[in-house]
PDB file of C-alpha atoms and ligand atoms in Angstrom:
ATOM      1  CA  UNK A 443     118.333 -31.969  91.196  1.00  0.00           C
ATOM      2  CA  UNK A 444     121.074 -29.657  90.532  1.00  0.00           C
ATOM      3  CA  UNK A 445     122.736 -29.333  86.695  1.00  0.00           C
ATOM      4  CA  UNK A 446     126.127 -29.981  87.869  1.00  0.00           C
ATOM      5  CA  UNK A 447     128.181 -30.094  90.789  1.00  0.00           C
ATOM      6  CA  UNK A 448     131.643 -28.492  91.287  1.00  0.00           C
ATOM      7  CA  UNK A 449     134.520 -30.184  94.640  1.00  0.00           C
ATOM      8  CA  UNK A 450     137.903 -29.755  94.413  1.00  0.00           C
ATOM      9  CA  UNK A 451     137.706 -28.699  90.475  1.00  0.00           C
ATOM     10  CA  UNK A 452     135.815 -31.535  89.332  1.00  0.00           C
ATOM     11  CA  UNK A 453     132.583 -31.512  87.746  1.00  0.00           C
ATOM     12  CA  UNK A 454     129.827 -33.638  88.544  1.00  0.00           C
ATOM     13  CA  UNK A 455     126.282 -34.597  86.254  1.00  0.00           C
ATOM     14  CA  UNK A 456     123.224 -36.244  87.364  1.00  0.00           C
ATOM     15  CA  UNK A 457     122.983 -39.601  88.087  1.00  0.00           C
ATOM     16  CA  UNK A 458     120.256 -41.365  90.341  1.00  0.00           C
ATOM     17  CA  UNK A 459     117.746 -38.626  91.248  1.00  0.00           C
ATOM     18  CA  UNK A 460     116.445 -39.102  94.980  1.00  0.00           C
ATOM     19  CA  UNK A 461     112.817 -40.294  93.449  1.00  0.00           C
ATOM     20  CA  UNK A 462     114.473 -43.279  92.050  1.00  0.00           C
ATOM     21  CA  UNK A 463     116.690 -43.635  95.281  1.00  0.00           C
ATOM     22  CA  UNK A 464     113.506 -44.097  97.639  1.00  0.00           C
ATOM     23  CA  UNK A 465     111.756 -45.838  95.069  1.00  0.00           C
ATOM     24  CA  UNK A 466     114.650 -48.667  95.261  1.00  0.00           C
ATOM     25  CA  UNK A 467     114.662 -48.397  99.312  1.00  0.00           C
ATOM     26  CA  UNK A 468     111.149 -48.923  99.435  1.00  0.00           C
ATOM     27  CA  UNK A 469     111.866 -52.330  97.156  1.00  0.00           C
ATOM     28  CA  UNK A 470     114.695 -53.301  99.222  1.00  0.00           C
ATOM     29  CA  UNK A 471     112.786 -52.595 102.653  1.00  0.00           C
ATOM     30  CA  UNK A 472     109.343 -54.796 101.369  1.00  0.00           C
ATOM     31  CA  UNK A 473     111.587 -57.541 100.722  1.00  0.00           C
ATOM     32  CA  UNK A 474     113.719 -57.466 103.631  1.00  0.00           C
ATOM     33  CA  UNK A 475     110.295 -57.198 106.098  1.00  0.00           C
ATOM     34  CA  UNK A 476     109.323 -60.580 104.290  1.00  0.00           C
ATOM     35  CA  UNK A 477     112.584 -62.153 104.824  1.00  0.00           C
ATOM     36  CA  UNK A 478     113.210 -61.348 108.534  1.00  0.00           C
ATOM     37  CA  UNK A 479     108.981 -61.207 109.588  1.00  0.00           C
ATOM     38  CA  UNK A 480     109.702 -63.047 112.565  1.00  0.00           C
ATOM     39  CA  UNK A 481     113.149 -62.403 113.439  1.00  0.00           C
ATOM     40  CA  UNK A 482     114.578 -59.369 115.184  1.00  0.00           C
ATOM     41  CA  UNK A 483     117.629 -58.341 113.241  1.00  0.00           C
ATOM     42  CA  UNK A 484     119.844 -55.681 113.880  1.00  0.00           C
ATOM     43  CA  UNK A 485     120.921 -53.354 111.227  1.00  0.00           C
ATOM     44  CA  UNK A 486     124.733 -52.291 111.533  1.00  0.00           C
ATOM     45  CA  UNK A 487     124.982 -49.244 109.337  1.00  0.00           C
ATOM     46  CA  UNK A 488     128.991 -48.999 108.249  1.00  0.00           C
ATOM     47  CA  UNK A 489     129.597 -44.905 109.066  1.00  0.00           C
ATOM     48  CA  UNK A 490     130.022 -42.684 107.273  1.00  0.00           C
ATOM     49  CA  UNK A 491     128.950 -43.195 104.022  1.00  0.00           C
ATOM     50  CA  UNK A 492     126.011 -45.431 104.898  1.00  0.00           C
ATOM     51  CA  UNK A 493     123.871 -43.164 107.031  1.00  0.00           C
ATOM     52  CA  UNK A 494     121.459 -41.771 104.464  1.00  0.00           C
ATOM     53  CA  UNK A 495     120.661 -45.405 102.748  1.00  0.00           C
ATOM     54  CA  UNK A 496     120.825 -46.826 106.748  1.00  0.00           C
ATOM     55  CA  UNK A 497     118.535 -44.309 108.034  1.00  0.00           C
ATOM     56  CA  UNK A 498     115.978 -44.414 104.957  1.00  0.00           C
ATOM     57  CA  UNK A 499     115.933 -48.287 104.944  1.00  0.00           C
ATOM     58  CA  UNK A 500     115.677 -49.142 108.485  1.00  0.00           C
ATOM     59  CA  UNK A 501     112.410 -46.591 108.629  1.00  0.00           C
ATOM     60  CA  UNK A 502     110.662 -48.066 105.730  1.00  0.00           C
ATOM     61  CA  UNK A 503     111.323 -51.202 107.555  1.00  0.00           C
ATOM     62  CA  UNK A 504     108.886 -50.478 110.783  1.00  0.00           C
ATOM     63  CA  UNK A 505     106.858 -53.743 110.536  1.00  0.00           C
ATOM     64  CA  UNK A 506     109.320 -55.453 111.692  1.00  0.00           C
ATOM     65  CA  UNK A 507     111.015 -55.467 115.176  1.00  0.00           C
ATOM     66  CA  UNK A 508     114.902 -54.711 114.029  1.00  0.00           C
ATOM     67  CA  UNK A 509     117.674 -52.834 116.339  1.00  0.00           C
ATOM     68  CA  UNK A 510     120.429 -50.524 114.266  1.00  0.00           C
ATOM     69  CA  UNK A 511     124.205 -50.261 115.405  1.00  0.00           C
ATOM     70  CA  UNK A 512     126.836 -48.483 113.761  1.00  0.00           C
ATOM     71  CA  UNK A 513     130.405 -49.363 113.402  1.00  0.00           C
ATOM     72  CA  UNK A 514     133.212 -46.910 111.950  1.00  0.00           C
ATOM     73  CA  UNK A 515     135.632 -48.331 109.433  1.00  0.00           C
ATOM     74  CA  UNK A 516     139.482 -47.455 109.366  1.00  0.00           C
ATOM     75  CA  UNK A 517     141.399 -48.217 106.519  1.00  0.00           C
ATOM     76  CA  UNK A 518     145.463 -48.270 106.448  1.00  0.00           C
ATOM     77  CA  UNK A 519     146.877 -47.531 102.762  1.00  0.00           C
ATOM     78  CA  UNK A 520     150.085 -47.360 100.893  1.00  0.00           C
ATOM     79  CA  UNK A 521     151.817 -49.245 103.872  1.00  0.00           C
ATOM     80  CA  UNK A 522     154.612 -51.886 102.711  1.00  0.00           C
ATOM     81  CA  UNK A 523     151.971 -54.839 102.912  1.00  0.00           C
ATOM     82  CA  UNK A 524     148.622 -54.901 100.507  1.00  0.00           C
ATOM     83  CA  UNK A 525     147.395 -51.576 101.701  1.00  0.00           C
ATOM     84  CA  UNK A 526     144.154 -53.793 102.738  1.00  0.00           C
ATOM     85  CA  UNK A 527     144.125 -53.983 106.428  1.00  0.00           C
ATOM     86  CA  UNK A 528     140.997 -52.320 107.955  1.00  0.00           C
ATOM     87  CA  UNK A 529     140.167 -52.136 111.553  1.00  0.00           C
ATOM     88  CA  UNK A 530     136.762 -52.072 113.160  1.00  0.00           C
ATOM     89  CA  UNK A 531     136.721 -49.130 115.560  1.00  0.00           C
ATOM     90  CA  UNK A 532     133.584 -48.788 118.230  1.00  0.00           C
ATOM     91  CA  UNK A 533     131.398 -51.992 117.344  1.00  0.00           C
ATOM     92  CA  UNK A 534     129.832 -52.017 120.641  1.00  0.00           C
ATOM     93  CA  UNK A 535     126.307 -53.977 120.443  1.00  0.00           C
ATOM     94  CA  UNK A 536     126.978 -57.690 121.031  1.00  0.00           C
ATOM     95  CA  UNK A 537     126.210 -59.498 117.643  1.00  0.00           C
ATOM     96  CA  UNK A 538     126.719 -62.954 118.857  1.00  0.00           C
ATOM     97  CA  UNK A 539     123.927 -65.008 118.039  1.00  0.00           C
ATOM     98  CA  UNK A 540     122.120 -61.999 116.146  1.00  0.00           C
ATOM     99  CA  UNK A 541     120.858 -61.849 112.553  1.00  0.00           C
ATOM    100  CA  UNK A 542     122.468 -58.949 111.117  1.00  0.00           C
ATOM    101  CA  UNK A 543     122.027 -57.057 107.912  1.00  0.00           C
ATOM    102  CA  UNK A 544     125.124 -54.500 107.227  1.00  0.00           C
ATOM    103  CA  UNK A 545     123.956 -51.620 105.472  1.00  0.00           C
ATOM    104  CA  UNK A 546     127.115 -50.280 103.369  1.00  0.00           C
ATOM    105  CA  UNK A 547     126.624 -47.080 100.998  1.00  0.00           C
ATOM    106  CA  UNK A 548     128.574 -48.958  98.602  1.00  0.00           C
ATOM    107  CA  UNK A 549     130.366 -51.628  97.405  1.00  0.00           C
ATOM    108  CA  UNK A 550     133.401 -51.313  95.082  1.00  0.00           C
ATOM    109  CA  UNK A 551     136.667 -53.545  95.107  1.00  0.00           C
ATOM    110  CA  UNK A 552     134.650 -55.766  97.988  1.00  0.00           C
ATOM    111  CA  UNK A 553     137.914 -55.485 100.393  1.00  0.00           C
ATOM    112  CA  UNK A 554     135.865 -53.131 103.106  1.00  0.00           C
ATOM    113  CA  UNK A 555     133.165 -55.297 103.024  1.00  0.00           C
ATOM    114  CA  UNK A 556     135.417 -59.067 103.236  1.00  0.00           C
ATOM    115  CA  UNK A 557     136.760 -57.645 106.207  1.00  0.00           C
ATOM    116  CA  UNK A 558     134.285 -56.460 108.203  1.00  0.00           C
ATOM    117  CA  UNK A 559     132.291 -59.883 107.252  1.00  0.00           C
ATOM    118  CA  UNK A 560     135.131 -61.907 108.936  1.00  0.00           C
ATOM    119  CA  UNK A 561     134.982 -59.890 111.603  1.00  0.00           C
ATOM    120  CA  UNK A 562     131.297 -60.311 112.473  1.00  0.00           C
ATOM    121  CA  UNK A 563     131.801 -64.439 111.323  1.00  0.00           C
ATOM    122  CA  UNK A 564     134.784 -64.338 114.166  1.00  0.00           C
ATOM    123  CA  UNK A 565     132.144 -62.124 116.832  1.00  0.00           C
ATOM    124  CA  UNK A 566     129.363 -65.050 116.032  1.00  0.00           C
ATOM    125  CA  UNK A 567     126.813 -63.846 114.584  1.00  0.00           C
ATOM    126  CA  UNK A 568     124.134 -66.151 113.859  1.00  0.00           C
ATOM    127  CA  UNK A 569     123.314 -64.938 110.154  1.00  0.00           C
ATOM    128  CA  UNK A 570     125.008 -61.845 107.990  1.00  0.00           C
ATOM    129  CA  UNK A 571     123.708 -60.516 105.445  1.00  0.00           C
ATOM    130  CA  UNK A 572     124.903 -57.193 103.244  1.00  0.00           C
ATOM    131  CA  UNK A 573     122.480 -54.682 102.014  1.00  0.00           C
ATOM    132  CA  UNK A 574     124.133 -52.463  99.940  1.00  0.00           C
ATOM    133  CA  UNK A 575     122.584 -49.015  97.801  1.00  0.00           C
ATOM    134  CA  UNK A 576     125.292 -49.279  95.049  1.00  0.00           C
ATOM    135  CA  UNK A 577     127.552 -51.742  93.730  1.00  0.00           C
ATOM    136  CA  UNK A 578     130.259 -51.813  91.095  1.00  0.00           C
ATOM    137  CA  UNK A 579     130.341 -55.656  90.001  1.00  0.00           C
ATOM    138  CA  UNK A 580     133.361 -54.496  87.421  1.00  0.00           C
ATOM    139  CA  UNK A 581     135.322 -52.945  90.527  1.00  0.00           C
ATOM    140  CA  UNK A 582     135.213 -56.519  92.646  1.00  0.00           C
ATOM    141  CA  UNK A 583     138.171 -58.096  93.893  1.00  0.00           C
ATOM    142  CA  UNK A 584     136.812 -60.844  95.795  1.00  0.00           C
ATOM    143  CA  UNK A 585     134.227 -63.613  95.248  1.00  0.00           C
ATOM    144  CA  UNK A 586     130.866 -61.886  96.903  1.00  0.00           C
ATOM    145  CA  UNK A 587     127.676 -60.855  95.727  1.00  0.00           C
ATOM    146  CA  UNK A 588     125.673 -58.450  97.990  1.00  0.00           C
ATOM    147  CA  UNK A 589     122.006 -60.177  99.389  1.00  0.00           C
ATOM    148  CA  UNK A 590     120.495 -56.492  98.653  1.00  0.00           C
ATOM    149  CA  UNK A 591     121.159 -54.736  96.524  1.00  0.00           C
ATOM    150  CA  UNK A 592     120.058 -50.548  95.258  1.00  0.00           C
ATOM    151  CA  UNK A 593     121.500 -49.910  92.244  1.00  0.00           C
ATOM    152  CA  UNK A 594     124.077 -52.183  90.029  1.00  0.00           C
ATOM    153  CA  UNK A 595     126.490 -49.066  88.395  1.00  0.00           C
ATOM    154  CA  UNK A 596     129.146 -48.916  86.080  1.00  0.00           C
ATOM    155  CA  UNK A 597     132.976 -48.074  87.870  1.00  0.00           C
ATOM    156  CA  UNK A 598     132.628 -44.617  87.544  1.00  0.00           C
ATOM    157  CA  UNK A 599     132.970 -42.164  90.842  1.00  0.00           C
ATOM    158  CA  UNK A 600     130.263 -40.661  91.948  1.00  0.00           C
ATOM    159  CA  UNK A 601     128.955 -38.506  95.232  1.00  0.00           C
ATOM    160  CA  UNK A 602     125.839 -37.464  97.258  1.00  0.00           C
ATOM    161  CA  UNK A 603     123.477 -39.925  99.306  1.00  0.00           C
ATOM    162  CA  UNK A 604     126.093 -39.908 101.948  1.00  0.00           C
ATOM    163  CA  UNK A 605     128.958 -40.716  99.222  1.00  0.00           C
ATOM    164  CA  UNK A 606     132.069 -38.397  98.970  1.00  0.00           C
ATOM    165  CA  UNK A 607     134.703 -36.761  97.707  1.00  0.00           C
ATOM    166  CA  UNK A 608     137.151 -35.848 100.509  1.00  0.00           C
ATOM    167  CA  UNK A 609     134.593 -35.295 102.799  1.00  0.00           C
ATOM    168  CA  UNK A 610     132.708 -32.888 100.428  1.00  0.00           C
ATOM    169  CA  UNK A 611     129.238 -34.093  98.619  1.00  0.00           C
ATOM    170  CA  UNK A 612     127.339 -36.472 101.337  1.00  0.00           C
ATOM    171  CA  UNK A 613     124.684 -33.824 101.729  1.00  0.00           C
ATOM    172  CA  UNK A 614     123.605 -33.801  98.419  1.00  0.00           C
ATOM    173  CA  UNK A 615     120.105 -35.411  97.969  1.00  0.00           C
ATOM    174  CA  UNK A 616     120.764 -37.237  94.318  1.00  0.00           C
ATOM    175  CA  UNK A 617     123.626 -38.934  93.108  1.00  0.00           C
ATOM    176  CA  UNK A 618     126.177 -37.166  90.722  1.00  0.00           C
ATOM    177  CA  UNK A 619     128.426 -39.072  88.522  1.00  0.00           C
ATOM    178  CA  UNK A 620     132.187 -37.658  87.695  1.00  0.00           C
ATOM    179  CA  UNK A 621     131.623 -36.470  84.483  1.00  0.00           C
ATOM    180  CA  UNK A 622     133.705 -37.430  81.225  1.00  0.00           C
ATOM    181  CA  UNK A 623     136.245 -35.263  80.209  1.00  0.00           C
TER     182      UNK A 623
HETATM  183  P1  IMP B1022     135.759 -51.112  98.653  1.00  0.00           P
HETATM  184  O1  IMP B1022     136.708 -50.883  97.499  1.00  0.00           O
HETATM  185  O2  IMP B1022     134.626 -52.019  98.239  1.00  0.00           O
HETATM  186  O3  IMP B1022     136.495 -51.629  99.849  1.00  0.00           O
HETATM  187  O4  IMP B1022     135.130 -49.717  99.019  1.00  0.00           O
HETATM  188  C1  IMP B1022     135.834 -48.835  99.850  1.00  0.00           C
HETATM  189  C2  IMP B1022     135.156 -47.519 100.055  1.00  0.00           C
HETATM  190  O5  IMP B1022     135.489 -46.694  98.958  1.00  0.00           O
HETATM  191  C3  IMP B1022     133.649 -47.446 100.117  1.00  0.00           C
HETATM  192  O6  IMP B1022     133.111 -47.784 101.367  1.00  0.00           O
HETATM  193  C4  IMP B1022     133.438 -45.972  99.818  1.00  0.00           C
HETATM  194  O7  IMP B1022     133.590 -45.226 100.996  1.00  0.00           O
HETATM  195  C5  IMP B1022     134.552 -45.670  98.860  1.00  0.00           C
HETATM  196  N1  IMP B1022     134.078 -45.582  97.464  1.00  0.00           N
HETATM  197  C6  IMP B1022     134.104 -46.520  96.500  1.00  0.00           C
HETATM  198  N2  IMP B1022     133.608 -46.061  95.345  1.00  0.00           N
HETATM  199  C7  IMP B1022     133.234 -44.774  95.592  1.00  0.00           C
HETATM  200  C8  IMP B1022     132.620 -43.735  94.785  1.00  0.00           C
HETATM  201  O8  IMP B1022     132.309 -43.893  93.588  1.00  0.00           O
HETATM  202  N3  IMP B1022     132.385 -42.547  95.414  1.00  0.00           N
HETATM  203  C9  IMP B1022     132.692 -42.318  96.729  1.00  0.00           C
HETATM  204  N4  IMP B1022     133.265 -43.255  97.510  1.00  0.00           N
HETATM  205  C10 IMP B1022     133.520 -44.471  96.948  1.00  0.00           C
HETATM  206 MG1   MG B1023     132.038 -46.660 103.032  1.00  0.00          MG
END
């Protein structure tokens, strides 16, 4: 784990070290072969941020027979309306009937995740579920808790595990918070 790391003139400390990351994963993915052992569900990993956590979990999950998908998210902001309005771009397995599991990099005001969860509801999926490597409980907007869930963190920005800053930071192996100033 590096000391610190510098994007776009901000400074970044430690956070979750990659040994506590796969420690989690390897929780979530024990529990998640118990609760779909005889189903076949098909993991939808939410690009870009997710594809660390996605690829990670849905390995660790091999006793199980599961399919993965991935789905891009684009978000409109600082238009005259809420600023909300997110479009799924390039879902192209058929979900109908299917027991999914979206695997989101993180969860923060909850208005990514509402949406794309109506979306599926509307497409008819049999079952959704949300597993998610971070969430910021302080940061929610909406009424949702997430079925799976990494690491609970305070609302504080942070990068690395596929999480970034302007691009920047998704390679990095741990998780570095925005330090204090
Ligand atoms: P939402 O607010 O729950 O809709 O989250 C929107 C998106 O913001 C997430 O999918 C992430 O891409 C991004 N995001 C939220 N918090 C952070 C963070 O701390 N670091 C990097 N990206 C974040
Ligand atoms: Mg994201």
């Amino acid at each position: 784990m590096k000391q610190e790391v510098e994007y776009n003139g901000m400074a970044f400390e430690p956070f979750i070290s990659n040994a506590e990351i796969e420690e989690r994963i390897d929780a979530l993915a024990k529990t998640i072969t118990k609760d779909y052992k005889d189903k076949r569900p098909l993991f939808l990993c939410v690009l870009t941020g997710a594809f660390p956590f996605a690829s990670d979990l849905f390995r660790k999950c091999e006793d199980i027979n599961a399919e993965i998908a991935f789905i891009r998210l684009k978000s409109y902001e600082g238009t005259a309306t809420s600023g909300k309005v997110k479009e799924v771009l390039g879902l192209d397995a058929d979900i109908e009937g299917r027991d999914v599991i979206v695997v989101e990099d993180i969860v923060d005001t909850g208005r990514t995740i509402a949406g794309l969860l109506d979306t599926l509801r509307a497409r008819n999926a049999a079952n959704v579920r949300v597993a998610t490597l971070l969430f910021k409980p302080d940061a929610l907007k909406i009424d949702f808790k997430p079925d799976y869930t990494g690491f609970e963190i305070p609302s504080r920005f942070i990068v690395g595990f596929g999480l970034d800053i302007d691009g920047q930071g998704r390679n990095l192996n741990d998780i570095y918070v925005l330090k204090n100033k």
